[in-house]
Amino acid sequence: MKKILFLNCSPNESGNTYTIGEKLLESKEHEVLQMVDYHVCQYGQVTEEDEISKIFSKIDEADVLVFGAPVYWYTVGGLLKTFIDRLYMLPEAEKLQGKEMYLFAQGSAPDEATKESITFLANRVASLMGMDLKSVVVDNSSGSRILKEMTIE
Ligand SMILES: Cc1cc2nc3c(=O)[nH]c(=O)nc-3n(C[C@H](O)[C@H](O)[C@H](O)COP(=O)(O)O)c2cc1C
């Protein structure tokens, strides 16, 4: 059986992102990683307090990565963006290769440009990191479209 890891990239551990992700995965065995529990330094400002390796230990054990993020300022929120920034030239990032990737984002009223740019970002990150992007959906906070269109295999 495939191991599924849901990475909640919202600072709210039980907010809309978490609620939608848990509904999406309610019939599937999965683990949850609360991104906010880890100290991930900004690219270019990495100190010994950095905990990105701990995130990669969890990623390493999974076959399927489900990233969920809130929309902040027309793109994914900072927790996910900082993680993505850090992938640049990071040796551990090779652990992403071959993983199945799903990404959903939700905001109070994401506009079309936001949907397009997040979809573009997900496609580019997946392709550059060698991940198999299965689905990307950007929705409002009800998450109804995410739940309708995203099926985790
Ligand atoms: C700093 C900030 C910026 C936001 N920017 C947007 C935005 O550009 N578009 C949008 O639709 N919602 C925006 N929102 C609303 C959040 O995406 C929305 O409240 C979301 O459901 C929060 O998810 P959470 O409960 O998982 O934290 C913003 C919220 C915050 C705090």
mmCIF file with all atom_site columns, C-alpha atoms and ligand atoms in Angstrom:
data_model
loop_
_atom_site.group_PDB
_atom_site.id
_atom_site.type_symbol
_atom_site.label_atom_id
_atom_site.label_alt_id
_atom_site.label_comp_id
_atom_site.label_asym_id
_atom_site.label_entity_id
_atom_site.label_seq_id
_atom_site.pdbx_PDB_ins_code
_atom_site.Cartn_x
_atom_site.Cartn_y
_atom_site.Cartn_z
_atom_site.occupancy
_atom_site.B_iso_or_equiv
_atom_site.pdbx_formal_charge
_atom_site.auth_seq_id
_atom_site.auth_comp_id
_atom_site.auth_asym_id
_atom_site.auth_atom_id
_atom_site.pdbx_PDB_model_num
ATOM   1   C CA  . MET A 1 1   ? 0.000   0.000  0.000   1.00 0.00 ? 1   MET A CA  1
ATOM   2   C CA  . LYS A 1 2   ? 1.208   3.486  -0.831  1.00 0.00 ? 2   LYS A CA  1
ATOM   3   C CA  . LYS A 1 3   ? 2.205   5.636  2.116   1.00 0.00 ? 3   LYS A CA  1
ATOM   4   C CA  . ILE A 1 4   ? 0.493   9.017  2.062   1.00 0.00 ? 4   ILE A CA  1
ATOM   5   C CA  . LEU A 1 5   ? 1.855   12.108 3.785   1.00 0.00 ? 5   LEU A CA  1
ATOM   6   C CA  . PHE A 1 6   ? -0.370  15.192 4.085   1.00 0.00 ? 6   PHE A CA  1
ATOM   7   C CA  . LEU A 1 7   ? 1.764   18.296 4.575   1.00 0.00 ? 7   LEU A CA  1
ATOM   8   C CA  . ASN A 1 8   ? -0.413  20.997 6.104   1.00 0.00 ? 8   ASN A CA  1
ATOM   9   C CA  . CYS A 1 9   ? 1.351   24.187 5.028   1.00 0.00 ? 9   CYS A CA  1
ATOM   10  C CA  . SER A 1 10  ? -0.926  26.516 6.975   1.00 0.00 ? 10  SER A CA  1
ATOM   11  C CA  . PRO A 1 11  ? 0.133   28.106 10.259  1.00 0.00 ? 11  PRO A CA  1
ATOM   12  C CA  . ASN A 1 12  ? -3.319  27.057 11.535  1.00 0.00 ? 12  ASN A CA  1
ATOM   13  C CA  . GLU A 1 13  ? -2.986  23.454 12.590  1.00 0.00 ? 13  GLU A CA  1
ATOM   14  C CA  . SER A 1 14  ? -6.718  22.901 12.389  1.00 0.00 ? 14  SER A CA  1
ATOM   15  C CA  . GLY A 1 15  ? -7.842  25.631 9.979   1.00 0.00 ? 15  GLY A CA  1
ATOM   16  C CA  . ASN A 1 16  ? -9.430  25.385 6.535   1.00 0.00 ? 16  ASN A CA  1
ATOM   17  C CA  . THR A 1 17  ? -6.400  23.788 4.870   1.00 0.00 ? 17  THR A CA  1
ATOM   18  C CA  . TYR A 1 18  ? -6.227  21.066 7.492   1.00 0.00 ? 18  TYR A CA  1
ATOM   19  C CA  . THR A 1 19  ? -9.978  20.467 7.443   1.00 0.00 ? 19  THR A CA  1
ATOM   20  C CA  . ILE A 1 20  ? -10.086 20.105 3.656   1.00 0.00 ? 20  ILE A CA  1
ATOM   21  C CA  . GLY A 1 21  ? -7.008  17.849 3.611   1.00 0.00 ? 21  GLY A CA  1
ATOM   22  C CA  . GLU A 1 22  ? -8.476  15.589 6.258   1.00 0.00 ? 22  GLU A CA  1
ATOM   23  C CA  . LYS A 1 23  ? -11.791 15.362 4.385   1.00 0.00 ? 23  LYS A CA  1
ATOM   24  C CA  . LEU A 1 24  ? -9.914  14.571 1.188   1.00 0.00 ? 24  LEU A CA  1
ATOM   25  C CA  . LEU A 1 25  ? -8.055  11.757 2.902   1.00 0.00 ? 25  LEU A CA  1
ATOM   26  C CA  . GLU A 1 26  ? -10.740 10.532 5.285   1.00 0.00 ? 26  GLU A CA  1
ATOM   27  C CA  . SER A 1 27  ? -10.960 7.090  3.718   1.00 0.00 ? 27  SER A CA  1
ATOM   28  C CA  . LYS A 1 28  ? -7.196  6.697  3.305   1.00 0.00 ? 28  LYS A CA  1
ATOM   29  C CA  . GLU A 1 29  ? -4.591  5.772  5.801   1.00 0.00 ? 29  GLU A CA  1
ATOM   30  C CA  . HIS A 1 30  ? -2.213  8.725  5.989   1.00 0.00 ? 30  HIS A CA  1
ATOM   31  C CA  . GLU A 1 31  ? 0.145   10.699 8.168   1.00 0.00 ? 31  GLU A CA  1
ATOM   32  C CA  . VAL A 1 32  ? -0.074  14.423 8.782   1.00 0.00 ? 32  VAL A CA  1
ATOM   33  C CA  . LEU A 1 33  ? 2.944   16.697 8.907   1.00 0.00 ? 33  LEU A CA  1
ATOM   34  C CA  . GLN A 1 34  ? 2.222   20.109 10.360  1.00 0.00 ? 34  GLN A CA  1
ATOM   35  C CA  . MET A 1 35  ? 4.732   22.319 8.579   1.00 0.00 ? 35  MET A CA  1
ATOM   36  C CA  . VAL A 1 36  ? 4.387   24.929 11.322  1.00 0.00 ? 36  VAL A CA  1
ATOM   37  C CA  . ASP A 1 37  ? 5.934   22.508 13.833  1.00 0.00 ? 37  ASP A CA  1
ATOM   38  C CA  . TYR A 1 38  ? 9.270   22.737 12.035  1.00 0.00 ? 38  TYR A CA  1
ATOM   39  C CA  . HIS A 1 39  ? 11.722  25.594 11.988  1.00 0.00 ? 39  HIS A CA  1
ATOM   40  C CA  . VAL A 1 40  ? 12.592  26.012 8.326   1.00 0.00 ? 40  VAL A CA  1
ATOM   41  C CA  . CYS A 1 41  ? 15.066  28.817 7.719   1.00 0.00 ? 41  CYS A CA  1
ATOM   42  C CA  . GLN A 1 42  ? 14.743  31.148 4.780   1.00 0.00 ? 42  GLN A CA  1
ATOM   43  C CA  . TYR A 1 43  ? 16.934  30.399 1.773   1.00 0.00 ? 43  TYR A CA  1
ATOM   44  C CA  . GLY A 1 44  ? 20.267  32.172 2.329   1.00 0.00 ? 44  GLY A CA  1
ATOM   45  C CA  . GLN A 1 45  ? 19.749  32.465 6.095   1.00 0.00 ? 45  GLN A CA  1
ATOM   46  C CA  . VAL A 1 46  ? 20.194  28.891 7.229   1.00 0.00 ? 46  VAL A CA  1
ATOM   47  C CA  . THR A 1 47  ? 21.367  28.441 10.817  1.00 0.00 ? 47  THR A CA  1
ATOM   48  C CA  . GLU A 1 48  ? 21.971  25.338 12.928  1.00 0.00 ? 48  GLU A CA  1
ATOM   49  C CA  . GLU A 1 49  ? 18.384  25.595 14.189  1.00 0.00 ? 49  GLU A CA  1
ATOM   50  C CA  . ASP A 1 50  ? 17.151  24.601 10.762  1.00 0.00 ? 50  ASP A CA  1
ATOM   51  C CA  . GLU A 1 51  ? 14.854  21.564 10.750  1.00 0.00 ? 51  GLU A CA  1
ATOM   52  C CA  . ILE A 1 52  ? 14.266  20.932 7.057   1.00 0.00 ? 52  ILE A CA  1
ATOM   53  C CA  . SER A 1 53  ? 16.069  17.571 7.404   1.00 0.00 ? 53  SER A CA  1
ATOM   54  C CA  . LYS A 1 54  ? 13.338  16.397 9.774   1.00 0.00 ? 54  LYS A CA  1
ATOM   55  C CA  . ILE A 1 55  ? 10.753  17.149 7.097   1.00 0.00 ? 55  ILE A CA  1
ATOM   56  C CA  . PHE A 1 56  ? 12.779  15.189 4.561   1.00 0.00 ? 56  PHE A CA  1
ATOM   57  C CA  . SER A 1 57  ? 12.946  12.203 6.925   1.00 0.00 ? 57  SER A CA  1
ATOM   58  C CA  . LYS A 1 58  ? 9.147   12.092 6.811   1.00 0.00 ? 58  LYS A CA  1
ATOM   59  C CA  . ILE A 1 59  ? 9.068   12.688 3.052   1.00 0.00 ? 59  ILE A CA  1
ATOM   60  C CA  . ASP A 1 60  ? 11.537  9.870  2.536   1.00 0.00 ? 60  ASP A CA  1
ATOM   61  C CA  . GLU A 1 61  ? 9.116   7.365  4.100   1.00 0.00 ? 61  GLU A CA  1
ATOM   62  C CA  . ALA A 1 62  ? 6.184   8.426  1.896   1.00 0.00 ? 62  ALA A CA  1
ATOM   63  C CA  . ASP A 1 63  ? 5.174   7.500  -1.650  1.00 0.00 ? 63  ASP A CA  1
ATOM   64  C CA  . VAL A 1 64  ? 2.487   10.156 -2.022  1.00 0.00 ? 64  VAL A CA  1
ATOM   65  C CA  . LEU A 1 65  ? 2.841   13.786 -0.935  1.00 0.00 ? 65  LEU A CA  1
ATOM   66  C CA  . VAL A 1 66  ? -0.296  15.885 -0.539  1.00 0.00 ? 66  VAL A CA  1
ATOM   67  C CA  . PHE A 1 67  ? 0.599   19.543 -0.076  1.00 0.00 ? 67  PHE A CA  1
ATOM   68  C CA  . GLY A 1 68  ? -2.158  21.798 1.221   1.00 0.00 ? 68  GLY A CA  1
ATOM   69  C CA  . ALA A 1 69  ? -1.681  25.552 1.555   1.00 0.00 ? 69  ALA A CA  1
ATOM   70  C CA  . PRO A 1 70  ? -3.701  28.684 2.167   1.00 0.00 ? 70  PRO A CA  1
ATOM   71  C CA  . VAL A 1 71  ? -3.608  31.424 -0.476  1.00 0.00 ? 71  VAL A CA  1
ATOM   72  C CA  . TYR A 1 72  ? -1.733  34.435 0.842   1.00 0.00 ? 72  TYR A CA  1
ATOM   73  C CA  . TRP A 1 73  ? -1.312  37.480 -1.343  1.00 0.00 ? 73  TRP A CA  1
ATOM   74  C CA  . TYR A 1 74  ? -2.276  35.731 -4.589  1.00 0.00 ? 74  TYR A CA  1
ATOM   75  C CA  . THR A 1 75  ? 0.027   32.771 -4.176  1.00 0.00 ? 75  THR A CA  1
ATOM   76  C CA  . VAL A 1 76  ? 0.764   29.937 -1.764  1.00 0.00 ? 76  VAL A CA  1
ATOM   77  C CA  . GLY A 1 77  ? 1.415   30.974 1.844   1.00 0.00 ? 77  GLY A CA  1
ATOM   78  C CA  . GLY A 1 78  ? 4.919   31.468 3.162   1.00 0.00 ? 78  GLY A CA  1
ATOM   79  C CA  . LEU A 1 79  ? 5.331   28.093 4.856   1.00 0.00 ? 79  LEU A CA  1
ATOM   80  C CA  . LEU A 1 80  ? 5.070   26.303 1.522   1.00 0.00 ? 80  LEU A CA  1
ATOM   81  C CA  . LYS A 1 81  ? 6.913   29.003 -0.419  1.00 0.00 ? 81  LYS A CA  1
ATOM   82  C CA  . THR A 1 82  ? 9.851   28.935 2.004   1.00 0.00 ? 82  THR A CA  1
ATOM   83  C CA  . PHE A 1 83  ? 10.000  25.145 1.714   1.00 0.00 ? 83  PHE A CA  1
ATOM   84  C CA  . ILE A 1 84  ? 10.007  25.416 -2.095  1.00 0.00 ? 84  ILE A CA  1
ATOM   85  C CA  . ASP A 1 85  ? 12.680  28.136 -2.031  1.00 0.00 ? 85  ASP A CA  1
ATOM   86  C CA  . ARG A 1 86  ? 14.890  25.860 0.059   1.00 0.00 ? 86  ARG A CA  1
ATOM   87  C CA  . LEU A 1 87  ? 14.763  23.071 -2.551  1.00 0.00 ? 87  LEU A CA  1
ATOM   88  C CA  . TYR A 1 88  ? 17.205  25.046 -4.682  1.00 0.00 ? 88  TYR A CA  1
ATOM   89  C CA  . MET A 1 89  ? 20.627  23.330 -4.547  1.00 0.00 ? 89  MET A CA  1
ATOM   90  C CA  . LEU A 1 90  ? 19.559  21.260 -1.533  1.00 0.00 ? 90  LEU A CA  1
ATOM   91  C CA  . PRO A 1 91  ? 21.059  17.731 -1.695  1.00 0.00 ? 91  PRO A CA  1
ATOM   92  C CA  . GLU A 1 92  ? 18.127  16.245 0.256   1.00 0.00 ? 92  GLU A CA  1
ATOM   93  C CA  . ALA A 1 93  ? 15.714  17.513 -2.377  1.00 0.00 ? 93  ALA A CA  1
ATOM   94  C CA  . GLU A 1 94  ? 16.607  14.456 -4.447  1.00 0.00 ? 94  GLU A CA  1
ATOM   95  C CA  . LYS A 1 95  ? 14.413  12.493 -2.010  1.00 0.00 ? 95  LYS A CA  1
ATOM   96  C CA  . LEU A 1 96  ? 11.438  14.046 -3.804  1.00 0.00 ? 96  LEU A CA  1
ATOM   97  C CA  . GLN A 1 97  ? 12.257  12.205 -7.008  1.00 0.00 ? 97  GLN A CA  1
ATOM   98  C CA  . GLY A 1 98  ? 9.646   9.710  -8.061  1.00 0.00 ? 98  GLY A CA  1
ATOM   99  C CA  . LYS A 1 99  ? 7.098   10.745 -5.426  1.00 0.00 ? 99  LYS A CA  1
ATOM   100 C CA  . GLU A 1 100 ? 3.505   11.290 -6.427  1.00 0.00 ? 100 GLU A CA  1
ATOM   101 C CA  . MET A 1 101 ? 2.480   14.865 -5.737  1.00 0.00 ? 101 MET A CA  1
ATOM   102 C CA  . TYR A 1 102 ? -0.886  16.494 -5.135  1.00 0.00 ? 102 TYR A CA  1
ATOM   103 C CA  . LEU A 1 103 ? -1.243  20.160 -4.307  1.00 0.00 ? 103 LEU A CA  1
ATOM   104 C CA  . PHE A 1 104 ? -4.302  22.062 -3.249  1.00 0.00 ? 104 PHE A CA  1
ATOM   105 C CA  . ALA A 1 105 ? -4.603  25.653 -2.152  1.00 0.00 ? 105 ALA A CA  1
ATOM   106 C CA  . GLN A 1 106 ? -7.611  27.471 -0.796  1.00 0.00 ? 106 GLN A CA  1
ATOM   107 C CA  . GLY A 1 107 ? -8.368  31.111 -0.137  1.00 0.00 ? 107 GLY A CA  1
ATOM   108 C CA  . SER A 1 108 ? -11.383 33.221 0.671   1.00 0.00 ? 108 SER A CA  1
ATOM   109 C CA  . ALA A 1 109 ? -11.808 34.238 -2.980  1.00 0.00 ? 109 ALA A CA  1
ATOM   110 C CA  . PRO A 1 110 ? -8.847  33.280 -5.155  1.00 0.00 ? 110 PRO A CA  1
ATOM   111 C CA  . ASP A 1 111 ? -8.957  35.003 -8.549  1.00 0.00 ? 111 ASP A CA  1
ATOM   112 C CA  . GLU A 1 112 ? -8.114  33.409 -11.909 1.00 0.00 ? 112 GLU A CA  1
ATOM   113 C CA  . ALA A 1 113 ? -4.557  34.775 -11.960 1.00 0.00 ? 113 ALA A CA  1
ATOM   114 C CA  . THR A 1 114 ? -3.932  33.199 -8.548  1.00 0.00 ? 114 THR A CA  1
ATOM   115 C CA  . LYS A 1 115 ? -5.257  29.857 -9.750  1.00 0.00 ? 115 LYS A CA  1
ATOM   116 C CA  . GLU A 1 116 ? -3.085  30.017 -12.864 1.00 0.00 ? 116 GLU A CA  1
ATOM   117 C CA  . SER A 1 117 ? 0.076   31.022 -11.043 1.00 0.00 ? 117 SER A CA  1
ATOM   118 C CA  . ILE A 1 118 ? -0.243  28.364 -8.342  1.00 0.00 ? 118 ILE A CA  1
ATOM   119 C CA  . THR A 1 119 ? -0.951  25.738 -11.001 1.00 0.00 ? 119 THR A CA  1
ATOM   120 C CA  . PHE A 1 120 ? 2.119   26.897 -12.925 1.00 0.00 ? 120 PHE A CA  1
ATOM   121 C CA  . LEU A 1 121 ? 4.263   26.794 -9.776  1.00 0.00 ? 121 LEU A CA  1
ATOM   122 C CA  . ALA A 1 122 ? 3.130   23.270 -8.887  1.00 0.00 ? 122 ALA A CA  1
ATOM   123 C CA  . ASN A 1 123 ? 3.843   22.020 -12.392 1.00 0.00 ? 123 ASN A CA  1
ATOM   124 C CA  . ARG A 1 124 ? 7.304   23.586 -12.498 1.00 0.00 ? 124 ARG A CA  1
ATOM   125 C CA  . VAL A 1 125 ? 8.333   22.412 -9.026  1.00 0.00 ? 125 VAL A CA  1
ATOM   126 C CA  . ALA A 1 126 ? 7.112   18.880 -9.733  1.00 0.00 ? 126 ALA A CA  1
ATOM   127 C CA  . SER A 1 127 ? 8.902   18.732 -13.049 1.00 0.00 ? 127 SER A CA  1
ATOM   128 C CA  . LEU A 1 128 ? 12.196  20.181 -11.754 1.00 0.00 ? 128 LEU A CA  1
ATOM   129 C CA  . MET A 1 129 ? 12.193  17.891 -8.708  1.00 0.00 ? 129 MET A CA  1
ATOM   130 C CA  . GLY A 1 130 ? 11.248  14.771 -10.675 1.00 0.00 ? 130 GLY A CA  1
ATOM   131 C CA  . MET A 1 131 ? 7.874   14.335 -9.004  1.00 0.00 ? 131 MET A CA  1
ATOM   132 C CA  . ASP A 1 132 ? 4.794   12.957 -10.685 1.00 0.00 ? 132 ASP A CA  1
ATOM   133 C CA  . LEU A 1 133 ? 2.178   15.706 -10.322 1.00 0.00 ? 133 LEU A CA  1
ATOM   134 C CA  . LYS A 1 134 ? -1.195  13.987 -10.186 1.00 0.00 ? 134 LYS A CA  1
ATOM   135 C CA  . SER A 1 135 ? -3.449  16.923 -9.463  1.00 0.00 ? 135 SER A CA  1
ATOM   136 C CA  . VAL A 1 136 ? -3.449  20.592 -8.532  1.00 0.00 ? 136 VAL A CA  1
ATOM   137 C CA  . VAL A 1 137 ? -6.602  22.452 -7.518  1.00 0.00 ? 137 VAL A CA  1
ATOM   138 C CA  . VAL A 1 138 ? -7.019  26.005 -6.239  1.00 0.00 ? 138 VAL A CA  1
ATOM   139 C CA  . ASP A 1 139 ? -10.380 26.708 -4.664  1.00 0.00 ? 139 ASP A CA  1
ATOM   140 C CA  . ASN A 1 140 ? -12.245 28.893 -2.215  1.00 0.00 ? 140 ASN A CA  1
ATOM   141 C CA  . SER A 1 141 ? -12.255 27.999 1.466   1.00 0.00 ? 141 SER A CA  1
ATOM   142 C CA  . SER A 1 142 ? -15.279 25.718 1.158   1.00 0.00 ? 142 SER A CA  1
ATOM   143 C CA  . GLY A 1 143 ? -12.952 23.295 -0.613  1.00 0.00 ? 143 GLY A CA  1
ATOM   144 C CA  . SER A 1 144 ? -15.874 21.826 -2.558  1.00 0.00 ? 144 SER A CA  1
ATOM   145 C CA  . ARG A 1 145 ? -14.005 21.821 -5.874  1.00 0.00 ? 145 ARG A CA  1
ATOM   146 C CA  . ILE A 1 146 ? -10.905 20.320 -4.244  1.00 0.00 ? 146 ILE A CA  1
ATOM   147 C CA  . LEU A 1 147 ? -13.012 17.521 -2.791  1.00 0.00 ? 147 LEU A CA  1
ATOM   148 C CA  . LYS A 1 148 ? -14.815 16.968 -6.098  1.00 0.00 ? 148 LYS A CA  1
ATOM   149 C CA  . GLU A 1 149 ? -11.857 17.118 -8.480  1.00 0.00 ? 149 GLU A CA  1
ATOM   150 C CA  . MET A 1 150 ? -8.989  15.681 -6.458  1.00 0.00 ? 150 MET A CA  1
ATOM   151 C CA  . THR A 1 151 ? -8.922  11.936 -6.024  1.00 0.00 ? 151 THR A CA  1
ATOM   152 C CA  . ILE A 1 152 ? -5.959  10.531 -4.195  1.00 0.00 ? 152 ILE A CA  1
ATOM   153 C CA  . GLU A 1 153 ? -5.142  7.187  -5.738  1.00 0.00 ? 153 GLU A CA  1
HETATM 154 C C1  . LIG B 2 .   ? -1.839  37.286 4.958   1.00 0.00 ? 1   LIG B C1  1
HETATM 155 C C2  . LIG B 2 .   ? -3.070  36.738 4.271   1.00 0.00 ? 1   LIG B C2  1
HETATM 156 C C3  . LIG B 2 .   ? -3.225  36.933 2.922   1.00 0.00 ? 1   LIG B C3  1
HETATM 157 C C4  . LIG B 2 .   ? -4.323  36.402 2.252   1.00 0.00 ? 1   LIG B C4  1
HETATM 158 N N1  . LIG B 2 .   ? -4.416  36.585 0.900   1.00 0.00 ? 1   LIG B N1  1
HETATM 159 C C5  . LIG B 2 .   ? -5.445  35.999 0.230   1.00 0.00 ? 1   LIG B C5  1
HETATM 160 C C6  . LIG B 2 .   ? -5.530  36.116 -1.189  1.00 0.00 ? 1   LIG B C6  1
HETATM 161 O O1  . LIG B 2 .   ? -4.701  36.726 -1.856  1.00 0.00 ? 1   LIG B O1  1
HETATM 162 N N2  . LIG B 2 .   ? -6.570  35.499 -1.819  1.00 0.00 ? 1   LIG B N2  1
HETATM 163 C C7  . LIG B 2 .   ? -7.518  34.777 -1.140  1.00 0.00 ? 1   LIG B C7  1
HETATM 164 O O2  . LIG B 2 .   ? -8.424  34.222 -1.755  1.00 0.00 ? 1   LIG B O2  1
HETATM 165 N N3  . LIG B 2 .   ? -7.465  34.657 0.225   1.00 0.00 ? 1   LIG B N3  1
HETATM 166 C C8  . LIG B 2 .   ? -6.449  35.240 0.914   1.00 0.00 ? 1   LIG B C8  1
HETATM 167 N N4  . LIG B 2 .   ? -6.368  35.116 2.286   1.00 0.00 ? 1   LIG B N4  1
HETATM 168 C C9  . LIG B 2 .   ? -7.400  34.315 3.004   1.00 0.00 ? 1   LIG B C9  1
HETATM 169 C C10 . LIG B 2 .   ? -6.913  32.901 3.368   1.00 0.00 ? 1   LIG B C10 1
HETATM 170 O O3  . LIG B 2 .   ? -6.385  32.216 2.255   1.00 0.00 ? 1   LIG B O3  1
HETATM 171 C C11 . LIG B 2 .   ? -8.078  32.084 3.946   1.00 0.00 ? 1   LIG B C11 1
HETATM 172 O O4  . LIG B 2 .   ? -8.546  32.695 5.125   1.00 0.00 ? 1   LIG B O4  1
HETATM 173 C C12 . LIG B 2 .   ? -7.720  30.645 4.189   1.00 0.00 ? 1   LIG B C12 1
HETATM 174 O O5  . LIG B 2 .   ? -8.904  29.902 4.329   1.00 0.00 ? 1   LIG B O5  1
HETATM 175 C C13 . LIG B 2 .   ? -6.835  30.432 5.431   1.00 0.00 ? 1   LIG B C13 1
HETATM 176 O O6  . LIG B 2 .   ? -6.536  29.046 5.549   1.00 0.00 ? 1   LIG B O6  1
HETATM 177 P P1  . LIG B 2 .   ? -6.238  28.347 6.951   1.00 0.00 ? 1   LIG B P1  1
HETATM 178 O O7  . LIG B 2 .   ? -7.525  28.344 7.745   1.00 0.00 ? 1   LIG B O7  1
HETATM 179 O O8  . LIG B 2 .   ? -5.766  26.984 6.613   1.00 0.00 ? 1   LIG B O8  1
HETATM 180 O O9  . LIG B 2 .   ? -5.165  29.170 7.612   1.00 0.00 ? 1   LIG B O9  1
HETATM 181 C C14 . LIG B 2 .   ? -5.299  35.668 2.979   1.00 0.00 ? 1   LIG B C14 1
HETATM 182 C C15 . LIG B 2 .   ? -5.155  35.509 4.375   1.00 0.00 ? 1   LIG B C15 1
HETATM 183 C C16 . LIG B 2 .   ? -4.055  36.041 5.010   1.00 0.00 ? 1   LIG B C16 1
HETATM 184 C C17 . LIG B 2 .   ? -3.894  35.823 6.496   1.00 0.00 ? 1   LIG B C17 1
#
